[in-house]
Coordinates of C-alpha atoms in Angstrom, one line a residue:
M16 CA 5.1 26.0 29.1
A17 CA 4.6 27.7 25.5
Q18 CA 1.7 25.9 23.2
S19 CA 2.0 24.1 21.2
R20 CA 1.5 25.6 17.7
L21 CA -0.4 23.4 14.6
R22 CA -0.2 25.0 11.5
L23 CA -3.3 24.9 9.1
P24 CA -2.7 22.1 6.5
R25 CA -1.6 22.7 3.3
F26 CA -5.5 22.5 1.8
L27 CA -6.7 25.0 3.5
N28 CA -4.5 28.1 3.0
S29 CA -5.3 27.9 -1.3
A30 CA -7.1 27.0 -3.5
S31 CA -9.6 24.6 -4.0
P32 CA -7.9 21.3 -5.9
S33 CA -9.2 21.1 -9.5
S34 CA -12.6 19.1 -10.0
L35 CA -11.1 16.5 -12.2
S36 CA -8.4 16.5 -9.5
M37 CA -11.5 15.7 -7.0
K38 CA -13.4 13.0 -9.1
M39 CA -10.5 10.9 -9.6
M40 CA -9.7 10.7 -6.4
W41 CA -13.4 9.7 -5.4
A42 CA -13.5 7.5 -8.7
G43 CA -10.6 5.9 -6.7
L44 CA -11.8 5.4 -3.4
A45 CA -15.2 4.0 -5.0
I46 CA -12.8 1.5 -6.5
T47 CA -10.9 0.7 -3.1
A48 CA -13.9 0.7 -1.6
V49 CA -15.5 -2.1 -4.1
F50 CA -12.2 -4.4 -3.4
V51 CA -12.7 -3.1 1.0
L52 CA -16.3 -4.8 0.5
V53 CA -15.0 -7.9 -1.7
A54 CA -12.9 -8.7 0.8
T55 CA -14.3 -7.9 4.2
L56 CA -17.4 -10.5 2.2
S57 CA -16.0 -13.3 0.6
P58 CA -16.0 -15.6 3.7
A59 CA -19.5 -15.3 5.1
M60 CA -20.4 -15.5 0.4
Q61 CA -18.9 -18.7 0.6
A62 CA -20.4 -19.5 3.7
W63 CA -24.1 -18.6 1.9
G64 CA -23.3 -20.8 -1.3
W65 CA -22.6 -17.6 -3.0
L66 CA -19.0 -18.8 -3.7
Q67 CA -17.6 -22.1 -4.9
N68 CA -14.2 -23.4 -2.0
P69 CA -11.4 -21.1 -3.3
T70 CA -9.0 -24.1 -2.5
E71 CA -10.9 -27.2 -3.2
A72 CA -10.5 -28.4 -6.8
L73 CA -14.1 -29.2 -9.3
I74 CA -13.9 -32.6 -10.1
N75 CA -16.0 -31.5 -13.0
P76 CA -15.5 -29.7 -15.7
I77 CA -11.9 -28.0 -15.7
H78 CA -10.9 -25.2 -18.3
E79 CA -14.8 -24.4 -18.1
P80 CA -15.4 -20.9 -19.8
P81 CA -17.2 -18.1 -18.2
S82 CA -20.7 -18.9 -18.4
A83 CA -23.7 -18.7 -15.7
N84 CA -22.9 -21.6 -13.8
Y85 CA -18.7 -20.3 -13.5
W86 CA -19.2 -16.6 -14.2
F87 CA -15.1 -16.3 -14.6
G88 CA -14.6 -19.8 -15.7
T89 CA -13.0 -22.8 -14.0
S90 CA -8.7 -23.4 -14.4
R91 CA -6.7 -26.0 -15.5
S92 CA -6.6 -27.0 -12.1
G93 CA -10.8 -27.2 -11.1
Y94 CA -10.2 -24.3 -9.3
D95 CA -13.4 -21.7 -10.3
V96 CA -12.1 -18.0 -11.0
F97 CA -14.4 -15.8 -9.7
S98 CA -14.1 -17.9 -6.3
R99 CA -10.6 -17.2 -6.7
T100 CA -10.6 -13.7 -8.2
L101 CA -12.6 -12.2 -5.0
F102 CA -11.1 -14.0 -2.1
A103 CA -7.2 -13.2 -3.7
S104 CA -8.6 -9.8 -3.0
R105 CA -8.9 -10.4 1.3
A106 CA -4.9 -11.7 0.7
A107 CA -4.0 -8.4 -0.9
W108 CA -5.3 -6.6 1.5
Q109 CA -3.7 -8.5 4.3
V110 CA -0.6 -8.2 2.8
V111 CA 0.0 -4.7 1.7
I112 CA -1.9 -3.2 5.3
L113 CA 0.4 -5.1 7.1
A114 CA 3.4 -3.7 4.5
T115 CA 2.6 0.0 4.9
A116 CA 1.9 -0.6 8.5
L117 CA 4.8 -1.5 9.1
S118 CA 6.8 0.6 7.5
L119 CA 4.7 3.6 8.6
F120 CA 5.6 2.9 12.0
I121 CA 8.9 2.4 11.6
G122 CA 9.9 4.7 8.8
V123 CA 8.8 8.0 10.5
P124 CA 9.4 8.2 14.3
L125 CA 13.5 7.3 13.0
G126 CA 12.4 10.3 10.7
L127 CA 11.5 12.5 13.5
V128 CA 14.5 11.8 15.7
S129 CA 16.7 11.9 12.5
G130 CA 16.2 15.1 11.9
Y131 CA 15.6 16.3 15.7
L132 CA 18.6 15.4 17.0
G133 CA 20.6 15.5 14.2
G134 CA 25.0 14.6 14.3
K135 CA 26.4 11.1 14.1
L136 CA 22.6 9.5 14.3
D137 CA 21.2 11.1 11.6
R138 CA 24.8 9.9 9.4
V139 CA 24.1 6.4 9.9
L140 CA 20.7 6.9 9.7
L141 CA 20.6 8.5 6.3
F142 CA 23.5 6.5 5.3
L143 CA 21.2 3.1 6.1
M144 CA 18.6 4.3 4.6
D145 CA 19.8 5.8 0.7
T146 CA 21.8 2.6 0.7
I147 CA 18.0 1.0 0.6
Y148 CA 16.2 3.5 -1.2
T149 CA 18.7 2.6 -4.1
L150 CA 17.9 -1.3 -4.5
P151 CA 15.1 -2.2 -7.3
G152 CA 12.2 -2.9 -4.5
L153 CA 11.2 -6.0 -6.3
L154 CA 14.5 -7.2 -5.3
L155 CA 15.0 -6.7 -2.3
S156 CA 11.9 -7.7 -1.6
L157 CA 12.4 -11.1 -3.7
T158 CA 15.6 -11.6 -1.6
L159 CA 13.8 -11.3 2.1
A160 CA 11.1 -13.8 0.6
F161 CA 13.9 -15.7 -0.3
V162 CA 15.8 -15.2 3.9
V163 CA 12.0 -15.1 6.0
G164 CA 9.6 -18.0 3.7
K165 CA 5.8 -17.8 2.7
G166 CA 2.8 -16.3 4.8
V167 CA 1.3 -13.4 5.0
L168 CA 3.6 -11.8 7.6
N169 CA 6.7 -12.6 5.5
A170 CA 5.6 -11.7 3.0
A171 CA 4.5 -8.2 4.8
I172 CA 8.0 -8.1 6.1
A173 CA 10.1 -8.5 2.6
L174 CA 7.2 -5.5 1.5
S175 CA 7.8 -3.5 4.0
I176 CA 11.5 -3.4 4.6
S177 CA 12.1 -0.9 0.5
Y178 CA 8.9 1.1 1.6
I179 CA 10.7 2.4 5.4
P180 CA 13.2 4.9 3.4
Q181 CA 10.5 6.8 2.2
Y182 CA 8.4 7.2 4.6
Y183 CA 11.8 8.4 6.7
R184 CA 13.2 11.0 4.3
V185 CA 10.5 13.2 3.5
V186 CA 9.1 12.9 7.2
R187 CA 13.3 14.0 8.2
N188 CA 13.5 16.4 5.6
H189 CA 10.1 18.2 7.2
T190 CA 11.4 18.2 10.9
V191 CA 14.9 19.5 10.0
S192 CA 12.7 22.8 8.4
V193 CA 9.9 22.6 11.2
K194 CA 12.0 22.2 14.0
T195 CA 13.9 25.9 13.5
E196 CA 10.2 27.1 13.4
L197 CA 9.8 30.2 16.2
F198 CA 7.3 27.7 17.8
V199 CA 9.2 24.9 19.3
E200 CA 12.3 27.6 20.3
A201 CA 10.1 28.7 22.3
A202 CA 9.4 25.2 23.3
R203 CA 12.8 23.9 24.1
A204 CA 13.5 27.5 26.0
M205 CA 10.5 26.8 27.9
G206 CA 11.8 23.1 29.3
A207 CA 9.5 20.8 26.5
D208 CA 11.4 17.2 26.7
T209 CA 12.5 15.9 23.6
W210 CA 9.7 13.9 23.3
T211 CA 7.1 16.5 23.9
V212 CA 8.7 18.2 21.4
L213 CA 8.4 15.0 18.6
S214 CA 4.3 14.7 19.9
R215 CA 3.4 18.0 20.7
Y216 CA 5.1 20.7 18.3
L217 CA 6.4 18.2 15.4
F218 CA 4.6 15.5 14.7
L219 CA 0.8 16.7 13.1
N220 CA 3.5 19.1 10.9
V221 CA 5.6 16.9 9.2
I222 CA 3.0 14.3 8.8
Q223 CA 1.5 16.0 5.4
S224 CA 2.8 13.7 3.1
V225 CA 2.5 10.5 4.8
P226 CA -1.1 10.1 3.6
V227 CA 0.1 9.8 0.1
L228 CA 2.7 7.7 0.2
F229 CA 0.7 5.2 2.2
A230 CA -1.9 5.1 -0.6
L231 CA 1.1 4.6 -3.4
N232 CA 3.5 2.3 -1.5
A233 CA -0.7 0.3 -0.9
A234 CA -0.2 0.4 -4.6
D235 CA 2.6 -0.4 -5.0
A236 CA 3.4 -3.1 -2.6
I237 CA 0.4 -4.9 -4.6
L238 CA 2.3 -5.3 -7.5
T239 CA 5.0 -6.3 -5.8
L240 CA 3.2 -8.9 -4.6
G241 CA 1.8 -9.7 -7.6
G242 CA 5.5 -10.6 -8.8
L243 CA 6.5 -12.7 -5.6
G244 CA 3.7 -14.9 -6.4
F245 CA 3.8 -15.2 -10.2
L246 CA 8.1 -16.3 -9.0
G247 CA 6.0 -18.6 -6.1
L248 CA 7.2 -16.6 -3.3
G249 CA 5.1 -14.7 -1.1
L250 CA 1.4 -16.8 -0.3
P251 CA 1.5 -20.8 0.7
E252 CA 0.5 -21.8 -3.5
A253 CA -3.3 -22.9 -1.7
T254 CA -3.9 -19.6 -0.7
P255 CA -5.6 -17.6 -3.7
E256 CA -3.8 -14.9 -4.9
W257 CA -4.0 -12.6 -8.3
G258 CA 0.1 -13.3 -9.0
H259 CA 0.3 -17.1 -8.4
D260 CA -2.8 -17.5 -10.3
L261 CA -1.1 -16.0 -13.4
R262 CA 1.6 -17.7 -13.2
L263 CA -0.6 -20.6 -13.8
A264 CA -2.2 -20.0 -16.1
L265 CA 0.3 -18.9 -18.7
D266 CA 0.6 -22.3 -19.7
A267 CA -3.2 -22.5 -20.4
L268 CA -3.4 -19.4 -22.8
P269 CA -1.0 -20.7 -25.9
T270 CA -4.6 -22.9 -25.8
G271 CA -6.8 -20.5 -25.8
I272 CA -8.2 -21.1 -22.4
W273 CA -7.2 -16.8 -21.7
W274 CA -10.2 -16.3 -19.1
T275 CA -7.8 -18.0 -16.6
A276 CA -5.2 -14.8 -16.8
L277 CA -7.1 -12.5 -18.1
F278 CA -9.9 -12.0 -14.2
P279 CA -6.8 -12.3 -11.8
G280 CA -4.9 -9.8 -13.8
L281 CA -8.0 -7.2 -14.3
A282 CA -8.1 -7.3 -10.5
M283 CA -5.6 -6.2 -9.7
T284 CA -5.1 -3.7 -12.5
L285 CA -8.4 -2.4 -11.2
M286 CA -6.9 -2.2 -7.2
V287 CA -3.4 -0.9 -8.0
V288 CA -5.4 2.4 -10.5
G289 CA -7.9 2.2 -7.6
L290 CA -5.1 3.5 -4.6
S291 CA -3.4 5.3 -7.2
L292 CA -6.2 7.8 -8.0
V293 CA -6.6 7.9 -4.4
G294 CA -2.6 9.1 -3.3
E295 CA -2.5 11.8 -6.6
G296 CA -5.9 13.3 -5.3
L297 CA -4.5 13.6 -1.4
N298 CA -1.4 14.3 -3.3
E299 CA -2.8 18.0 -4.7
F300 CA -4.3 18.8 -1.7
V301 CA -0.8 18.0 0.7
N302 CA 0.2 20.5 -2.1
P303 CA -0.6 23.9 -2.9
R304 CA 2.3 23.9 -5.8
L305 CA 0.4 21.1 -8.8
R306 CA -2.5 23.4 -7.8
N307 CA -1.3 26.3 -8.7
Q308 CA 0.5 24.8 -11.9
Q309 CA -3.4 23.3 -13.2

């Protein structure tokens, strides 16, 4: 049986990433790590009395500006904005990880099989994925959210559909180019079946761009989830979620109540920036042409 041949990752075969790109990626990782810690520790912080219950309105005060007692102030409904902003990161991570994982676990195998087998299956899948890809992501997610209803899993499903074609197209195109390599031809000549070729000879050679897509799709999913929440879809009303809280804050802005919109919007922006920086840094690792242009 021919031995599996793996190409060295591209960043080992070319110049090192630029110092600026490394700094950007480390900054993105630091921002992302902060949000992961916040999402993980929020329930414990509430149990220790460091956070208010994000779903329990305070009797008094209402519309309290940021102070030593309420760091981010309180909303017109009496919620502690600091507590809801921190807990919203937990809901965001749950939906984003589920959505990107679902799209990855569907799109990557479909791309492998489609690119390797070709024929009618490849043409049908290409047509289907291209059709989904041409639809605006927010519009598609909004339509699916109407159909599947609210909830973490349902929101993840609504978001994931628009990301599947991206994984499919990247993996399928790489598979088409790699399957004609000599080591793959030798494996087939020695009697390797389809599953062996896909899992041992193709998989690790065609997934170089998947981590980049994962990070960038996660950033996009944050914005899309915020859009669904702003429109009253996505998660149940009582669940802390940045988009939902921004929608509730709109009515208070004309009266000078700025803090109920500022802090959820800033948190969502920072999380998107952090994930985007990670994705751009990873992109330079797997794409040496970007480094050669600098």
